[in-house]
Coordinates of C-alpha atoms in Angstrom, one line a residue:
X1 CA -21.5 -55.0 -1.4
X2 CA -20.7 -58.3 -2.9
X3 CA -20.1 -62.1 -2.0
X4 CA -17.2 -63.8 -2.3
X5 CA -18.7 -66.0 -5.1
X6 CA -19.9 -62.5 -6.8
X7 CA -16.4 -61.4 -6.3
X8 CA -14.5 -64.6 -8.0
X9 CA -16.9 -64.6 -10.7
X10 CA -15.7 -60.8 -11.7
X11 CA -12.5 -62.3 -11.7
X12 CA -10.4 -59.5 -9.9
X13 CA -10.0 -61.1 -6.7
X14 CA -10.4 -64.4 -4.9
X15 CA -12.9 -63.2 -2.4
X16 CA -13.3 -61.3 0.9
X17 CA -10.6 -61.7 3.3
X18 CA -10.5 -61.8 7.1
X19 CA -13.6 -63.2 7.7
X20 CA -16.2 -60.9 5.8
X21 CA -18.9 -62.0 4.3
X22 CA -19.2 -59.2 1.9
X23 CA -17.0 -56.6 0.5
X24 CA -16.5 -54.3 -2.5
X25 CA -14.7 -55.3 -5.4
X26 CA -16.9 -54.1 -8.9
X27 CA -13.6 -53.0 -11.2
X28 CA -10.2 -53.3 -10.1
X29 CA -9.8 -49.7 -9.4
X30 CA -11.8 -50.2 -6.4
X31 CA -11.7 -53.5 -4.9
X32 CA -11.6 -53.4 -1.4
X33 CA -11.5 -57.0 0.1
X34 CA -10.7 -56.1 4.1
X35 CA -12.1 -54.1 6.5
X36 CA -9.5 -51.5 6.0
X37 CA -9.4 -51.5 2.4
X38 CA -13.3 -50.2 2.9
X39 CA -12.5 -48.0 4.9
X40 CA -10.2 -46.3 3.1
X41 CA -12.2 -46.5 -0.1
X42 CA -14.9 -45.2 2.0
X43 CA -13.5 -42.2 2.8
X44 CA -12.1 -41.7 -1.1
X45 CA -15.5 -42.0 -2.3
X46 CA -17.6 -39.7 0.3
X47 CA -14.8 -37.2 -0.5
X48 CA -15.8 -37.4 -4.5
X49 CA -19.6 -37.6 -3.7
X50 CA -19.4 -34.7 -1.6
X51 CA -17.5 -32.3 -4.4
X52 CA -19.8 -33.2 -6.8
X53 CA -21.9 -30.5 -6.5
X54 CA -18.8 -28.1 -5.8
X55 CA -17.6 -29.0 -8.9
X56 CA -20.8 -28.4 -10.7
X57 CA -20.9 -24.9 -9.1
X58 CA -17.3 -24.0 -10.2
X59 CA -17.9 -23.7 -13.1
X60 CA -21.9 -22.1 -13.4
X61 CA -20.4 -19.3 -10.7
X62 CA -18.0 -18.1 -13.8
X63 CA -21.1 -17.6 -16.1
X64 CA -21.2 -14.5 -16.6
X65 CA -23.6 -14.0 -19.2
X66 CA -25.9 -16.6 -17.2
X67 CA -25.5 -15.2 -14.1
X68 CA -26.3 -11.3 -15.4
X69 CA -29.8 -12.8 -17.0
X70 CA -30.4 -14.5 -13.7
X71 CA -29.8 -11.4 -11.6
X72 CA -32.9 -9.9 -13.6
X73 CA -35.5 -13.0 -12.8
X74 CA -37.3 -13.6 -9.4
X75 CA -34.8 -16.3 -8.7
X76 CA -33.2 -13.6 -7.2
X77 CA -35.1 -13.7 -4.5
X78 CA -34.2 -17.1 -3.6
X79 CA -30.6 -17.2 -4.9
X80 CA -28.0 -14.8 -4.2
X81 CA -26.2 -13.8 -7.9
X82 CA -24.6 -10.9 -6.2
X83 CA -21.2 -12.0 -5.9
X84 CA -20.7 -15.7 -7.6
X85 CA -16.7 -14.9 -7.3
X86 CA -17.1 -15.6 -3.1
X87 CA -19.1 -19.0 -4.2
X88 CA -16.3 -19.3 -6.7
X89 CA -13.4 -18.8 -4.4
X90 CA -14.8 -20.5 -1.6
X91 CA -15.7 -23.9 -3.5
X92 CA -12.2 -23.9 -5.2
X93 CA -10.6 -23.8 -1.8
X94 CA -12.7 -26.7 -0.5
X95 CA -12.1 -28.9 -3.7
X96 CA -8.8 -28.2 -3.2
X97 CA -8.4 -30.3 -0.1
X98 CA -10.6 -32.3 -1.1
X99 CA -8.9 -33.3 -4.2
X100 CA -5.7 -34.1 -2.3
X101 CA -7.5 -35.9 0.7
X102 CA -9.4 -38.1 -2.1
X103 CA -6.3 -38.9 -4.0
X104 CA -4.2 -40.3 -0.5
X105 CA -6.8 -42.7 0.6
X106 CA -6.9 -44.1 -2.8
X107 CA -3.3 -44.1 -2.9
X108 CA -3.0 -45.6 0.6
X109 CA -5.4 -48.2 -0.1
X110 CA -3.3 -49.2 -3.3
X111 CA 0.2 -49.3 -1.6
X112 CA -1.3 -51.9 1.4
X113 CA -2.5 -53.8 -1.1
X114 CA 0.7 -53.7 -3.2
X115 CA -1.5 -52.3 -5.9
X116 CA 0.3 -49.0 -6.5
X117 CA 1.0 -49.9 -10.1
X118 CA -2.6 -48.7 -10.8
X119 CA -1.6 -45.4 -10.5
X120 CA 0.1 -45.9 -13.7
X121 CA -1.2 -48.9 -15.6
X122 CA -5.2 -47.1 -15.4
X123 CA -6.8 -44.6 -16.9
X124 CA -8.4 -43.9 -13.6
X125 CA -5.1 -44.0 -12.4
X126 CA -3.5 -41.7 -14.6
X127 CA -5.9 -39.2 -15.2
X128 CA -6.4 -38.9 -10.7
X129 CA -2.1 -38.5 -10.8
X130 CA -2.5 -35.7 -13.5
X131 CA -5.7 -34.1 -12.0
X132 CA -4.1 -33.9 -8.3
X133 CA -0.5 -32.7 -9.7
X134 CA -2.4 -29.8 -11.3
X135 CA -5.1 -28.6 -8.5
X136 CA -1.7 -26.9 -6.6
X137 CA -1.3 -25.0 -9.4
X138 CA -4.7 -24.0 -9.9
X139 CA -5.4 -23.1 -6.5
X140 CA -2.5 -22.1 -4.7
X141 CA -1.2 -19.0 -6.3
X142 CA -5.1 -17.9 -6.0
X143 CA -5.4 -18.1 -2.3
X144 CA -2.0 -18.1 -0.6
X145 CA -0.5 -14.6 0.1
X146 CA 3.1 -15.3 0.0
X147 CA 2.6 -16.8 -3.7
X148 CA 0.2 -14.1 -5.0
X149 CA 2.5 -11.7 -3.7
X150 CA 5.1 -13.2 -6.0
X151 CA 3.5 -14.3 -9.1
X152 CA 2.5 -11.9 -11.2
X153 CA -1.3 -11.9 -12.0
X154 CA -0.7 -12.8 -15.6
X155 CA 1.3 -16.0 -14.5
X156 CA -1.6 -17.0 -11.8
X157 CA -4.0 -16.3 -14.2
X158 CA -2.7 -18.7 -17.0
X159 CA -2.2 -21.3 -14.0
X160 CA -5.7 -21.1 -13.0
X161 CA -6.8 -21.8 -16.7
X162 CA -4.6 -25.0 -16.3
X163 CA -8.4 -26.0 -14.5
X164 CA -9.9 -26.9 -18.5
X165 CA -7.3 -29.6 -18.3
X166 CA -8.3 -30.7 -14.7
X167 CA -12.2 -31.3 -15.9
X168 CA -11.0 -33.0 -19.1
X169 CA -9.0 -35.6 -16.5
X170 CA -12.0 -35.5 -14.4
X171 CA -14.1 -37.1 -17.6
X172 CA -12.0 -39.9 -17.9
X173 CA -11.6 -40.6 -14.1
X174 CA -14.7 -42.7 -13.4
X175 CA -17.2 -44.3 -15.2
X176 CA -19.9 -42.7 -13.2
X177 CA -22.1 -39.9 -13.6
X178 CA -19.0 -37.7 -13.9
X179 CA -19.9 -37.1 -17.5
X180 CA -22.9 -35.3 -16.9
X181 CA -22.0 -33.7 -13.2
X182 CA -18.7 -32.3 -14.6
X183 CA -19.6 -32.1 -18.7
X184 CA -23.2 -30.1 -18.7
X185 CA -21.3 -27.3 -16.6
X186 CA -18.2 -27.3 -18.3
X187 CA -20.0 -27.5 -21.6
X188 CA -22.3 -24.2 -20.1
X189 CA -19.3 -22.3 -19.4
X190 CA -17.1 -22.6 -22.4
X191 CA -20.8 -21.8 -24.7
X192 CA -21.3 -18.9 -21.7
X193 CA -17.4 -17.7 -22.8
X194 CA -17.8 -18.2 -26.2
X195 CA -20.6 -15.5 -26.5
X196 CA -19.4 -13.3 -24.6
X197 CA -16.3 -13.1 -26.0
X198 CA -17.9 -13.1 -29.5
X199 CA -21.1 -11.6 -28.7
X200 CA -20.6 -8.9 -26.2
X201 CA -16.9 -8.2 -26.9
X202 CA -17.0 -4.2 -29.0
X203 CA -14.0 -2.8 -30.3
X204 CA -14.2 1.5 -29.1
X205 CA -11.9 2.9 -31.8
X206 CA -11.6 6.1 -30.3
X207 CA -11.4 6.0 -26.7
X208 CA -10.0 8.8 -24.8
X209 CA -6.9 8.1 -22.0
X210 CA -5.8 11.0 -19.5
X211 CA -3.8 10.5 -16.2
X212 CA -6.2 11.4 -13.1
X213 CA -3.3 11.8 -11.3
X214 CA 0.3 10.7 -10.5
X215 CA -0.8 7.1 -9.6
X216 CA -4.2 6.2 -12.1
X217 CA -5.3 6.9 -15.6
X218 CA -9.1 7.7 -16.7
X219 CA -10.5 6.4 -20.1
X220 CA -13.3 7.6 -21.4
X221 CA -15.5 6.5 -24.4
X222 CA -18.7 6.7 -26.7
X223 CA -21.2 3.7 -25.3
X224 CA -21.5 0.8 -28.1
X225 CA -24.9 0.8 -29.8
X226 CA -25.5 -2.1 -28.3
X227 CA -25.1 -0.9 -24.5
X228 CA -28.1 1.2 -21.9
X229 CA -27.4 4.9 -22.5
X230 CA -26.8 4.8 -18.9
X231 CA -25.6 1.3 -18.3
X232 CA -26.6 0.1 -14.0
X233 CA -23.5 0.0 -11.5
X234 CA -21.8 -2.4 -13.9
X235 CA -18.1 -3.6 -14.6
X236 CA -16.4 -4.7 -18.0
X237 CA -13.2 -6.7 -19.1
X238 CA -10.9 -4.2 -21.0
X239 CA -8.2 -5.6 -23.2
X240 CA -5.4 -2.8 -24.5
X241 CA -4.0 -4.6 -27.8
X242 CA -1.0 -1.8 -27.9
X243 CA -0.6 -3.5 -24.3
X244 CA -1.0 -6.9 -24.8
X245 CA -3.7 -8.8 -27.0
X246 CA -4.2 -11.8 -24.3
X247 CA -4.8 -9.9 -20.8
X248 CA -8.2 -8.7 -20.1
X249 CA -9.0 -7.1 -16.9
X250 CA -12.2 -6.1 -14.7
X251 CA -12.8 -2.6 -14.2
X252 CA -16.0 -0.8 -12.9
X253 CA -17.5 1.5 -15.5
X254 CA -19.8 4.5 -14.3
X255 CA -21.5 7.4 -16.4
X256 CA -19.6 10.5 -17.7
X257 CA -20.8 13.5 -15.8
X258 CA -20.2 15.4 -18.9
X259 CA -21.3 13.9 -21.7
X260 CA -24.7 11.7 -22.1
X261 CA -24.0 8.1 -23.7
X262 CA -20.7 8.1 -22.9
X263 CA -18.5 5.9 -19.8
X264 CA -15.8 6.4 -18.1
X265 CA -13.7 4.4 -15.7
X266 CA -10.2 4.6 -13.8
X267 CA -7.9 2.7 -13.7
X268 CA -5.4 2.6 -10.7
X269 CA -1.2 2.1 -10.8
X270 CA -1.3 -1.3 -8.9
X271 CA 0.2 -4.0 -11.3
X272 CA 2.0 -5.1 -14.1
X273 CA -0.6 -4.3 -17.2
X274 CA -1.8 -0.8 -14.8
X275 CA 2.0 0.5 -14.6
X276 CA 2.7 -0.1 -18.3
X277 CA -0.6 1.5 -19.3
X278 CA 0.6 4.8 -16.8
X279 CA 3.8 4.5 -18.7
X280 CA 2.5 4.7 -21.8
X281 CA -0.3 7.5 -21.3
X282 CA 2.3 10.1 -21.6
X283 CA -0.1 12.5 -22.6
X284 CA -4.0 12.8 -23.3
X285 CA -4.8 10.7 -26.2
X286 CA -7.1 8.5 -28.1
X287 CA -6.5 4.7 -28.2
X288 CA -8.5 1.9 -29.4
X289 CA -9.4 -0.7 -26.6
X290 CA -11.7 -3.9 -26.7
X291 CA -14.3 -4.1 -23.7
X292 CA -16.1 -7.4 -22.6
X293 CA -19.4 -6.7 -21.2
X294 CA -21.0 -5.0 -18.9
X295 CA -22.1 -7.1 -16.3
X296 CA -24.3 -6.0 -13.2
X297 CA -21.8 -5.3 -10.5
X298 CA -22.1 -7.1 -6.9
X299 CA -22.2 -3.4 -5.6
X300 CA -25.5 -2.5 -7.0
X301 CA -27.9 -5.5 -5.3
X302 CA -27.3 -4.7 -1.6
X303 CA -28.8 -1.0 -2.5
X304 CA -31.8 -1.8 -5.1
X305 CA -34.0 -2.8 -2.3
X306 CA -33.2 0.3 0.5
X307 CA -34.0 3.7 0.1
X308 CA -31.3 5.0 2.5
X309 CA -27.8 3.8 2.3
X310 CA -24.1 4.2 3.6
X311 CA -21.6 3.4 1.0
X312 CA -18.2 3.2 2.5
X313 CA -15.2 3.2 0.3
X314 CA -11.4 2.9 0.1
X315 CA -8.8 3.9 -2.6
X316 CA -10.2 3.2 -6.3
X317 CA -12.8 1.2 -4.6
X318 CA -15.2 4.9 -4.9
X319 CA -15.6 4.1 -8.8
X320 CA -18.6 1.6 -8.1
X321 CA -20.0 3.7 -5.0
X322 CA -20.0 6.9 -7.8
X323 CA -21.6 4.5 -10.5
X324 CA -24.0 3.7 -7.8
X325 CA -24.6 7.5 -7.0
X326 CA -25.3 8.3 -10.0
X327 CA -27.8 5.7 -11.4
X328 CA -29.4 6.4 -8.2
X329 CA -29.1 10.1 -8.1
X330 CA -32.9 12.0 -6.9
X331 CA -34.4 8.6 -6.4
X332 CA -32.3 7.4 -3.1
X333 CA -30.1 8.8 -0.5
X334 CA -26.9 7.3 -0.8
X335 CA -24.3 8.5 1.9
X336 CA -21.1 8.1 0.9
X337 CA -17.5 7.7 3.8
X338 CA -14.7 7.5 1.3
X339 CA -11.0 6.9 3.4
X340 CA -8.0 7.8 0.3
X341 CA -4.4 8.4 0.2
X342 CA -4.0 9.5 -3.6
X343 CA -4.3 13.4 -3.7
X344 CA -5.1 13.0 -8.1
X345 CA -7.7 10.7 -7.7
X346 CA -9.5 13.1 -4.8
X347 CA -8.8 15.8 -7.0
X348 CA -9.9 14.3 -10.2
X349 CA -12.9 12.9 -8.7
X350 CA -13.9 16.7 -6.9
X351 CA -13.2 18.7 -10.5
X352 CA -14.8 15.9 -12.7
X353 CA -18.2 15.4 -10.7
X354 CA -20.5 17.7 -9.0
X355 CA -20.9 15.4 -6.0
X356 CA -22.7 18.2 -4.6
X357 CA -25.5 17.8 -6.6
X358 CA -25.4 14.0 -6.8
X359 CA -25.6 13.8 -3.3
X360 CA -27.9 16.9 -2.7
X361 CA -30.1 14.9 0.2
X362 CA -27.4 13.3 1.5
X363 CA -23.3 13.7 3.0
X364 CA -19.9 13.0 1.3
X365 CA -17.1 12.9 3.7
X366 CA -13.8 12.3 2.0
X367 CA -10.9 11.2 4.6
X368 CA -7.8 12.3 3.1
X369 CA -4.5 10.1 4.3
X370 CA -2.0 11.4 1.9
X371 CA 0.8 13.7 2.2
X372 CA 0.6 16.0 -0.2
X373 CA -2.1 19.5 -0.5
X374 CA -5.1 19.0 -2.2
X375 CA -5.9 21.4 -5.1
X376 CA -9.5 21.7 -4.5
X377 CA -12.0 23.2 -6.1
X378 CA -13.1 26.9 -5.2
X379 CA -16.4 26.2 -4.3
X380 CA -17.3 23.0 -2.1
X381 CA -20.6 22.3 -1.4
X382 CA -21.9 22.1 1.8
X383 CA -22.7 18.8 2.2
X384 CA -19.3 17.6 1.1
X385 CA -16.4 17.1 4.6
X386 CA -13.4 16.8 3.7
X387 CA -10.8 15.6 6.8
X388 CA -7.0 15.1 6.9
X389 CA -6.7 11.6 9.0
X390 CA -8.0 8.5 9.1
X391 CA -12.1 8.2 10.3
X392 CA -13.7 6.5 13.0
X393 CA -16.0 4.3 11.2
X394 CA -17.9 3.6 14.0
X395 CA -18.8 6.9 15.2
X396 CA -18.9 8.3 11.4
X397 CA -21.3 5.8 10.3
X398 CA -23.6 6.7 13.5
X399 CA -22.9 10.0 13.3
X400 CA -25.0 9.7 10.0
X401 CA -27.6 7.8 10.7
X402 CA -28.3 9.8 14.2
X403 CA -28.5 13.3 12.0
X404 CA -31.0 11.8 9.3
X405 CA -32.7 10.5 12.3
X406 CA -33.3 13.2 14.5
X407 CA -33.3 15.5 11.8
X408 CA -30.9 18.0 13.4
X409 CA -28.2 18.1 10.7
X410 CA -24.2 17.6 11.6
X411 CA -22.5 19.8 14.6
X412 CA -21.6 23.0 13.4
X413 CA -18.0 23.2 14.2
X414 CA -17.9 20.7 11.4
X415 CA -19.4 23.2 8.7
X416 CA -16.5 25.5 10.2
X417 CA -13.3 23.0 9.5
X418 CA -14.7 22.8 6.3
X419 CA -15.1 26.4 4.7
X420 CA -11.4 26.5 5.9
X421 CA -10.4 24.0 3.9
X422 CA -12.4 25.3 0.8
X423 CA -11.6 28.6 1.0
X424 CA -7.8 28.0 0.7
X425 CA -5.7 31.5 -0.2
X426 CA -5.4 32.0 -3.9
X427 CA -1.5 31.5 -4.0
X428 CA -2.1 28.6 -2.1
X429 CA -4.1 26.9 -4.2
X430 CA -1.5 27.8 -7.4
X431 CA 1.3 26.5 -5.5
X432 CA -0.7 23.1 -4.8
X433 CA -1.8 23.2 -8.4
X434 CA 1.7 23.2 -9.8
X435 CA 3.1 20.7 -7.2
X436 CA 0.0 18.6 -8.5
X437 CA 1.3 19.0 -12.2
X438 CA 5.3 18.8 -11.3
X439 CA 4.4 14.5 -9.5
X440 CA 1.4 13.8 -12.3
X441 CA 4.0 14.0 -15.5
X442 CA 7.9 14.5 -15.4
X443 CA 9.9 17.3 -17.3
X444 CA 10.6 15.0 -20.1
X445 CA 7.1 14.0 -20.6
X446 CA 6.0 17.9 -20.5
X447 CA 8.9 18.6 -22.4
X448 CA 7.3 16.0 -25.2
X449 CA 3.9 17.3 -24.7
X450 CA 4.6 20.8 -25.4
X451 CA 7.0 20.1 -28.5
X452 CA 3.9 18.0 -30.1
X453 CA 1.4 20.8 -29.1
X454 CA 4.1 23.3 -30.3
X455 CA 4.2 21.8 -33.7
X456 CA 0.5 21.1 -34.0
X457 CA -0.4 24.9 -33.6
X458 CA 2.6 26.0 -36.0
X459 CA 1.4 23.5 -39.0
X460 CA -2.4 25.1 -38.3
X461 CA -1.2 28.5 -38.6
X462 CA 1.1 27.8 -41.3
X463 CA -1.9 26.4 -43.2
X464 CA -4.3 29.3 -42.4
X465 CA -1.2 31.5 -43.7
X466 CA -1.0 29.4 -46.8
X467 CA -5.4 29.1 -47.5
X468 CA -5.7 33.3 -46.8
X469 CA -2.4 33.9 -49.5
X470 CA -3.7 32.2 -52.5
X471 CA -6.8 29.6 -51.8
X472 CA -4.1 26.6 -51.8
X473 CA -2.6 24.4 -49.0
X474 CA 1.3 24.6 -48.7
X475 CA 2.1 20.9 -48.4
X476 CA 5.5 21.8 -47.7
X477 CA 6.5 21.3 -44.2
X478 CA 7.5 24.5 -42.3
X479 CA 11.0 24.8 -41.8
X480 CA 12.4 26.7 -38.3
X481 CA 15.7 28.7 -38.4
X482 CA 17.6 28.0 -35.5
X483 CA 19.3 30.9 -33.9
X484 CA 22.2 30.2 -32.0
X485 CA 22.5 31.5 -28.3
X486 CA 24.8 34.3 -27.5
X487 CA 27.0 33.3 -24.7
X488 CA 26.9 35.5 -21.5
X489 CA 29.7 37.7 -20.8
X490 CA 30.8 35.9 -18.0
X491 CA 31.9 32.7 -19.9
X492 CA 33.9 34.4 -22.9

């Protein structure tokens, strides 16, 4: 607070008005000379003073490479590195108001004092206009369903990177310890990006893309020498360049079943960059593809520290409860309720992992919502339930617990329902088998698949024709009479 003499001497004002002794008035940005003018300013600055730390956290929450080392350390203990994205998210909402309820009291303060011009004639000014014209922008389309329902996430994603532009603003807004509060972090997460991008980003040449179903594809791929053969419950950034070269998306990664050093993830039909890749996985093939990572997944801390666990899963959501399952496979008992409406992602998931034997100790039950059969496999373990409907969590959930418990097992009449659904007739199990082929690729698509496979087996015969004649390869290419078709009788 300052005197009226203080005050004149600055030069800015003439003093303090309506009888006050003292008032504020250090630069002429804030120069509050009446009992309202401080209280509005009063309210501006405990607004800015209370997202400083917010801000600060903003950006160290989106350090990944930080955060992963962290996640390793006793600070774990303490802090909670599990899932920065809810700190992330949550902050982001707060500054959001905050920003706007910071940016009116100033405002308001200016106009009574017919000092509105600053907004304008400042760099304080100017940089707070273009700071709070941008945080809709940043936040909105993030957090408000009827936007993010019609954005697409490309377009919200390139808005929320509109939020290097609001810190720059922020540096020039004040003279304070901005510079340091807002710099060090922002400075931490574009070095954090930086190596990541440069130093954890491996291009797989080879990488293997089949459709699970009629809704997902599954890639598979050799592990970079620089990943864990059998890398923790862990997700990675995947960029497609025959996609596009600027979209990178989050995936959860598990271990192949089938082949040791080697991951696998799937990839759900659910937006714009999912639906082209579907599109343009006609057939199985091998694509290159750039991944970003791994980082530890939020999944994996809630069940280091338990023995016994219920994972409950939804939809795709079961890839981080089988990466979970398997890193953990003969050292815990990991139940596992999954609730799904894609029959190719159950029936992928059934044919491509023994969850039997992954869950020996334990239960699976699968709650199937779809309309269409299942095409199971001929043999389902035990300890596997599969049920047509939606579950009672409740009861499910307790249902489990009270049979590990008591150590009387699940009712019988459950065992019953499912040897029945296991041991389906033969021809119906063919008929769900073809149905399952007929939605999963088109009769164009298996039309172009057999014409390629067609002409890769008759340029391999032709050139074991060609080494067994004479020792040489015929590099002509094999030419195919075309007979025409006889017309039927009925048509001449």
């Amino acid at each position: 607070m300052m005197t009226s003499a203080q005050i004149a001497e600055v030069g800015i004002a003439s003093g303090c008005k309506g009888g006050l002794e003292r008032c504020i008035c250090p630069r002429v940005t804030i120069c509050a000379t009446d009992t309202l003018s401080i209280i509005l300013l009063a309210l501006a600055r405990c607004s800015a003073f209370f997202d400083y730390p917010l801000y600060m956290m903003m950006f160290l929450s989106k350090c990944h490479n930080i955060n992963n080392v962290c996640r390793r350390t006793v600070l774990r203990e303490w802090i909670d590195f599990g899932d920065m994205h809810k700190v992330h998210r949550l902050f982001g909402i707060i500054v959001g108001i905050e920003t706007m309820f910071h940016s009116f009291f100033h405002m308001l303060r200016w106009g009574l004092n017919a000092d509105i011009d600053l907004l304008w004639k400042t760099t304080t000014g100017i940089s707070g206009l273009a700071a709070v014209m941008i945080t809709p922008l940043i936040c909105w389309p993030m957090v408000i369903p009827a936007i993010k329902e019609r954005l697409a996430f490309e377009v919200r994603k390139g808005l929320h990177y509109l939020s290097i532009v609001w810190a720059i603003m922020l540096l020039f807004h004040s003279k304070s310890r901005i510079y340091y509060l807002i710099g060090i972090p922002a400075l931490m997460y574009l070095v954090d990006y930086l190596f990541g991008y440069f130093g954890r980003n491996g291009l797989i040449e080879n990488a293997f893309f089949e459709r699970y179903g009629e809704n997902g594809v599954a890639l598979h791929f050799l592990n970079p020498p620089n990943w864990d053969k059998k890398p923790k419950t862990s997700y990675v950034y995947v960029m497609c360049p025959w996609i596009s070269k600027y979209q990178w998306h989050a995936f959860t990664i598990f271990p192949e079943p089938t082949k040791e050093n080697h991951t696998m993830l799937c990839i759900e039909n659910s937006g714009d960059w999912t639906k082209e890749l579907h599109r343009k996985i006609k057939v199985p093939c091998l694509r290159p593809l750039y991944v970003l990572g791994p980082y530890k997944s939020p999944f994996s801390d809630a069940a280091v520290t338990t023995s016994n666990a219920i994972a409950v899963a939804s939809g795709i959501g079961i890839t981080p409860t089988l990466s979970l399952v398997l890193n953990y496979a003969g050292k815990k008992r990991i139940n596992v309720v999954w609730v799904c409406r894609d029959p190719g992602l159950v029936e992928y998931i059934l044919h491509k992992f023994d969850i039997g034997a992954i869950t020996e100790k334990s239960y699976a039950f699968i709650f199937y919502t779809g309309t269409r059969e299942l095409a199971l496999p001929k043999d389902l373990p035990a300890n596997i339930f599969i049920f047509t409907g939606r579950p009672h969590l409740e009861h499910t959930i307790t249902g489990i617990v009270t049979a590990f418990h008591s150590g009387d097992g699940l009712p019988e009449e459950m065992y019953e329902a499912q040897e029945k659904i296991a041991n389906a007739p033969f021809d119906q199990k063919m008929k769900i088998a073809l149905s399952r082929v007929v939605e999963i690729y088109n009769k164009d698509e298996m039309f172009e698949y057999a014409v390629e496979e067609t002409e890769k087996a008759i340029a391999a015969v032709s050139k074991e024709q060609a080494l067994e004649s004479d020792g040489t390869v015929d590099t002509d290419p094999l030419v195919l009479e075309t007979v025409p078709v006889r017309p039927s009788l009925s048509s001449s």
